Coordinates of C-alpha atoms in Angstrom, one line a residue:
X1 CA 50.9 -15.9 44.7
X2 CA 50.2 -19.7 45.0
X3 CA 47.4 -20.2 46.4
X4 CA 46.8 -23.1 49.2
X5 CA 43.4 -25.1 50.0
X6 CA 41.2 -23.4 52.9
X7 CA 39.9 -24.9 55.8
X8 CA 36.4 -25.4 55.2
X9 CA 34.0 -28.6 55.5
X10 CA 33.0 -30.4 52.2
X11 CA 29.1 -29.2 52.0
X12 CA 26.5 -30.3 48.6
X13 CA 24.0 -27.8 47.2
X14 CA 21.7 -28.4 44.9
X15 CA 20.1 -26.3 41.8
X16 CA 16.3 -26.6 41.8
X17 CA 16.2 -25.0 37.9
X18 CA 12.5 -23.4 37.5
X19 CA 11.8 -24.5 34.8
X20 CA 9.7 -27.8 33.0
X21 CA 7.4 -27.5 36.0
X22 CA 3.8 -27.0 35.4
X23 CA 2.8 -26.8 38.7
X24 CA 4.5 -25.2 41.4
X25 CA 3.9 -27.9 43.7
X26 CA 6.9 -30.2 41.7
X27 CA 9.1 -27.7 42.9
X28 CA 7.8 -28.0 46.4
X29 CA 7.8 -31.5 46.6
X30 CA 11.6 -31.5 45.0
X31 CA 12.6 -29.0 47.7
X32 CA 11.3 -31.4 50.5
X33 CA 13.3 -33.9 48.9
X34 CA 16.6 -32.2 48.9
X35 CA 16.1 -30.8 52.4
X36 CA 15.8 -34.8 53.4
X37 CA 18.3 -35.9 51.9
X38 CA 20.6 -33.6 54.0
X39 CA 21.1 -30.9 51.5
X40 CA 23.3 -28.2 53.1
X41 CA 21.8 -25.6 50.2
X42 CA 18.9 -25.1 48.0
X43 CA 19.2 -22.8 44.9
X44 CA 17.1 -21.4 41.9
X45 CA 18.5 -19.7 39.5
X46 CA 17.3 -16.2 38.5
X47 CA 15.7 -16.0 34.8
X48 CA 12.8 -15.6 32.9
X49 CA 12.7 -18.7 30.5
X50 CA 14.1 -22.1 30.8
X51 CA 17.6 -22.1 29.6
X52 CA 17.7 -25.6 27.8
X53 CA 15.0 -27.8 27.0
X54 CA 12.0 -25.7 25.1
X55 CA 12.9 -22.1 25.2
X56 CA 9.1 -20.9 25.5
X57 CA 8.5 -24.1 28.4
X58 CA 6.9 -23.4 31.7
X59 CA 9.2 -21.3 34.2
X60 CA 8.5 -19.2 37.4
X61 CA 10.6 -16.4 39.0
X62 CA 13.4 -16.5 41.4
X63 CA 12.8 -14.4 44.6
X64 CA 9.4 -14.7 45.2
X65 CA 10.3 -18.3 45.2
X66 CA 12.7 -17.9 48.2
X67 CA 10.0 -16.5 49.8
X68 CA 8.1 -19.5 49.7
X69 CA 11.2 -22.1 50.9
X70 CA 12.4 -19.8 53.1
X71 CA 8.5 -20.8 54.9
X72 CA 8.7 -24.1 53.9
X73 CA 12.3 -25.1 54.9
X74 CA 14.2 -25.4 58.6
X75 CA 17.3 -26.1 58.1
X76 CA 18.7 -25.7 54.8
X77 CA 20.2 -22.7 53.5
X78 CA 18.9 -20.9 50.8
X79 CA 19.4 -18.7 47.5
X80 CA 19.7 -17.8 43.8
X81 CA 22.7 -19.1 42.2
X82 CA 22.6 -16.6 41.0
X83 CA 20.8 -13.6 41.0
X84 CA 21.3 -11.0 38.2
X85 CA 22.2 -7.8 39.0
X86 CA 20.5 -6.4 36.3
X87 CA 16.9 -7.4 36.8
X88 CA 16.3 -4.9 40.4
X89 CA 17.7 -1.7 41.8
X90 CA 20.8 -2.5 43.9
X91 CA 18.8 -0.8 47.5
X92 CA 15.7 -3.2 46.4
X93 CA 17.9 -6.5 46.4
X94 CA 18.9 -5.3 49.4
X95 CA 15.6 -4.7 51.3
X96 CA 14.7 -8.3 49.3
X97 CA 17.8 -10.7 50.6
X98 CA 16.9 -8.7 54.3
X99 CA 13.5 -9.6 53.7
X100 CA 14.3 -13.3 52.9
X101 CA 17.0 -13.3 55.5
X102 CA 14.3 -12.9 58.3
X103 CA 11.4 -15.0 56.9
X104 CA 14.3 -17.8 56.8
X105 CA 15.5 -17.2 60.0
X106 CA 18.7 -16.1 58.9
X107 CA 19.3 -18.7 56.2
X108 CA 19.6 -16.8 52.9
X109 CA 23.0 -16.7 50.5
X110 CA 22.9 -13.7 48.6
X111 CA 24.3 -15.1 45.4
X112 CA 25.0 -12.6 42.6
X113 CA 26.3 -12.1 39.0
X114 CA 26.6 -9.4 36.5
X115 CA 24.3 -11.3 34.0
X116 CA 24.2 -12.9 30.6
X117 CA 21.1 -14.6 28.8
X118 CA 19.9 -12.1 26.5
X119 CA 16.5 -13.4 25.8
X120 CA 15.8 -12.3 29.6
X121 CA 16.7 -8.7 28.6
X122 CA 15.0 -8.7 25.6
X123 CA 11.8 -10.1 26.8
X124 CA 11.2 -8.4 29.7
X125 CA 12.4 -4.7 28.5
X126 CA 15.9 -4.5 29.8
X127 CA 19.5 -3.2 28.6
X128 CA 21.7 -6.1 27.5
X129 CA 24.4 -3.7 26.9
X130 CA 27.8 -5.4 26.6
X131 CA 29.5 -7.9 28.9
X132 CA 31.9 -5.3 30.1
X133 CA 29.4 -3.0 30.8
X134 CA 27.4 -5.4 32.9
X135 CA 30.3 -6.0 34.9
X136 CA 30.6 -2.4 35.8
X137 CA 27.3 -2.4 36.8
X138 CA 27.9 -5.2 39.2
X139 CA 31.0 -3.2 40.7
X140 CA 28.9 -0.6 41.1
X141 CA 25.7 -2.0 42.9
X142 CA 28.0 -4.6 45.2
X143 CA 28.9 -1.4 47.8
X144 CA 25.5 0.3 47.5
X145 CA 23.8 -3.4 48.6
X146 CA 26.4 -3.8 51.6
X147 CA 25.3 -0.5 52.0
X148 CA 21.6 -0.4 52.2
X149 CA 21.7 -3.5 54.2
X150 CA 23.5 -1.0 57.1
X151 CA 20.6 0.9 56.9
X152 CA 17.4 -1.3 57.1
X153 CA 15.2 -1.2 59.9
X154 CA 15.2 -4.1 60.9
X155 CA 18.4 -5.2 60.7
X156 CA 19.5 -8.7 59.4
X157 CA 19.6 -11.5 61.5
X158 CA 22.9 -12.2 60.6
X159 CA 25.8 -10.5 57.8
X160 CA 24.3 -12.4 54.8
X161 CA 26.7 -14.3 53.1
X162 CA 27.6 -12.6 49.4
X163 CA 28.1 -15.4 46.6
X164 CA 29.3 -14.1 43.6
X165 CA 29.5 -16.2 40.6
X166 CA 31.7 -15.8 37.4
X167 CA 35.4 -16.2 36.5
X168 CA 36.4 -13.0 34.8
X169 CA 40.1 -12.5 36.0
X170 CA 40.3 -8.5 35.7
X171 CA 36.7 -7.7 37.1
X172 CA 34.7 -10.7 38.8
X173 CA 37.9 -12.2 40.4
X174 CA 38.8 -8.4 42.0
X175 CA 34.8 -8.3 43.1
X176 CA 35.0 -11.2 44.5
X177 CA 38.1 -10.3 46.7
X178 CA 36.4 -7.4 47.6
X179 CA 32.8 -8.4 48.6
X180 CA 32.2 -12.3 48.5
X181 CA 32.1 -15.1 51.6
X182 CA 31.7 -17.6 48.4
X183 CA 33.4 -18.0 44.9
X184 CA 31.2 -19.9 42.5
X185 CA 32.9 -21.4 39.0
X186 CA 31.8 -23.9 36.7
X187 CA 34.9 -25.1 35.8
X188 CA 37.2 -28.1 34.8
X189 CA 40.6 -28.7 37.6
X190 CA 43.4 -26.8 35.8
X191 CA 41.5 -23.6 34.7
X192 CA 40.1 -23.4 38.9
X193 CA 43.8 -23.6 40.3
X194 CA 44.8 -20.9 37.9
X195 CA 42.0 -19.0 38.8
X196 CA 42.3 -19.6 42.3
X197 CA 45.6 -17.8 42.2
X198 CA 44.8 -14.9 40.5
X199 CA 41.8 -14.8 43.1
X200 CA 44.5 -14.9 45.8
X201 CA 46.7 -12.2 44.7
X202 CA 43.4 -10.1 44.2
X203 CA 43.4 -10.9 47.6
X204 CA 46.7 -9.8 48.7
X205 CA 45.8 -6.2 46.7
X206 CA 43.3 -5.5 48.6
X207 CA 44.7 -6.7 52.1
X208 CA 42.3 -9.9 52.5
X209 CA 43.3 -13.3 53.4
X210 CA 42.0 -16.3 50.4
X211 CA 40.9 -18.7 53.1
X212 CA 38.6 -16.7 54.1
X213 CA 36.7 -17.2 50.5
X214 CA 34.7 -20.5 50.1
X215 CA 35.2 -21.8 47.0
X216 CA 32.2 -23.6 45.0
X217 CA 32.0 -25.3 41.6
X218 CA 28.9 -27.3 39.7
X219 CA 29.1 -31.0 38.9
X220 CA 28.7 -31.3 36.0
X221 CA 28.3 -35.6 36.0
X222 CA 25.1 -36.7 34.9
X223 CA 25.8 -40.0 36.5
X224 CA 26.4 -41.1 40.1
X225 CA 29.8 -42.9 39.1
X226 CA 31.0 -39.7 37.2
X227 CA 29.5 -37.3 39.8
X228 CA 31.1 -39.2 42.6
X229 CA 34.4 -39.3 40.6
X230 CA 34.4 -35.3 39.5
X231 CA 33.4 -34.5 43.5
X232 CA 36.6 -36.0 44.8
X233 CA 38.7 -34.4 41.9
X234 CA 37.2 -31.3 42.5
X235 CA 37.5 -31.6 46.1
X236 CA 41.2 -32.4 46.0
X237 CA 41.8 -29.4 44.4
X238 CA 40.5 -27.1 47.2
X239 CA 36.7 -26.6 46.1
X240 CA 34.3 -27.4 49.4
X241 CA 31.2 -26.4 47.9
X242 CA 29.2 -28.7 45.1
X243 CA 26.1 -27.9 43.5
X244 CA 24.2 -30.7 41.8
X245 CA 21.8 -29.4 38.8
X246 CA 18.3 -30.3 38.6
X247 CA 15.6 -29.7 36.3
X248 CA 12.0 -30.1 35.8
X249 CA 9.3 -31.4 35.9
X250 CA 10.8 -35.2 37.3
X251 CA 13.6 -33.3 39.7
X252 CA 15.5 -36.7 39.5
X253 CA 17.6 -36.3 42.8
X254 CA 19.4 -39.2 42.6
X255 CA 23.0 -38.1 41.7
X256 CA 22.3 -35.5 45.0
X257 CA 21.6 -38.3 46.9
X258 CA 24.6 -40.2 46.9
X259 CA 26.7 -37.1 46.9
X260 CA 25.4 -36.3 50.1
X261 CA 26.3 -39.5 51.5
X262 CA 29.8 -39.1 49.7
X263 CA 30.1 -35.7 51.8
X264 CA 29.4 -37.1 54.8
X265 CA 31.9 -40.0 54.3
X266 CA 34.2 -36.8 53.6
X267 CA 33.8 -34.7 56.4
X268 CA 33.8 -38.1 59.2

């Protein structure tokens, strides 16, 4: 099946990485920032120790951090891009992104993978398993969180939007089909629009239409020019979703910046 771009406006994320920050409040500040800039998203990411840079530097955790933006913010949405599986019990995420979901006002992304940086599993007591297992796993806790979401009292304000990230063409791609409103990749042009078309006849499989998947990819420019030149590449190839990566402790937000102002010249 070939598959076709979908109908969806060009919107910027960014990736607010915990880690390099000694104090919270550079985090804070950076998510001000973003939110000012016109962000349409705000992610973490969801590990226990920075994954460049010093591998012992400072780093705090994922959820309780949406928490906190969730209070802070108004408009932006929010999330972990992307949460692993792993770390919680599939009915806790649940009550979690329900949680998040109403202190935000209905703003949260429920962004999810199966897992992969071992020094989180070793540290902090968990099975790494292999990569096929993990997968499983995630197959296996996607229903029981759509699930446990039908049964929380209170409800949440809105059905929260499931991100799932990964490119595995047998497993991931066939979740994705199944359970996701977004499709994040990092990936170069020609491997996405190979991808995208396994994702579609997934799709057809299981009797769901492709355009109704947002599609989402990380720059991965370091430099306005390049950025700005890898957005409009990526963009032309049917990806509507960009996350820009930043790290601590400076959060230069300089590259998101112009991109926003390159979105907005998109969608005019």
């Amino acid at each position: 099946m070939t598959f076709t771009a979908r109908d969806f406006p060009v919107r910027v994320g960014v990736q607010l990485q915990p880690q390099h920050a000694p104090q919270y409040p550079m985090i804070r500040d950076a998510v001000r920032r973003a939110e000012d800039m016109g962000v349409d998203i705000a992610f973490n990411w969801d590990h226990f120790y920075p994954l460049y840079g010093d591998p012992d530097g400072e780093h705090f955790e994922c959820w309780t951090m949406l928490g906190a933006w969730a209070e802070q913010t108004s408009r932006v949405e929010i999330g972990a891009l992307v949460t692993c599986n792993s770390y919680r019990n599939p009915e806790l995420l649940a009550d979690m992104a329900r949680t998040v979901d109403h202190i935000s006002d209905g703003r949260l992304i429920l962004g999810i993978g199966s897992g992969w940086f071992q020094k989180d599993y070793d540290e902090y007591g968990y099975e790494f398993g292999t990569a096929g297992g993990r997968l499983n796993d995630l197959g296996e806790s996607l229903p029981r969180i759509a699930d446990r979401l039908g049964k929380l009292n209170p409800q949440p304000t809105r059905d929260i939007p499931v991100l799932i990230g990964g490119g595995g063409e047998k497993k991931t791609l066939r979740y994705v089909a199944e359970h996701a409103n977004i499709w994040h990749f990092f990936v170069d042009v020609p491997t996405y629009e190979r991808k995208a078309d396994i994702l579609a006849d997934h799709c057809a499989t299981v009797g769901r239409d492709p355009i109704q998947i947002e599609h989402s990819a990380a720059l991965q420019a370091r430099t306005v020019d390049d950025a700005l030149r890898e957005a409009d590449e990526l963009v032309k190839a049917g990806i509507s979703l960009l996350t820009v990566g930043s790290s601590g402790p400076d959060y230069d937000l300089s590259v998101l910046e112009a991109v926003c102002k390159w979105r907005d010249s998109q969608n005019s």
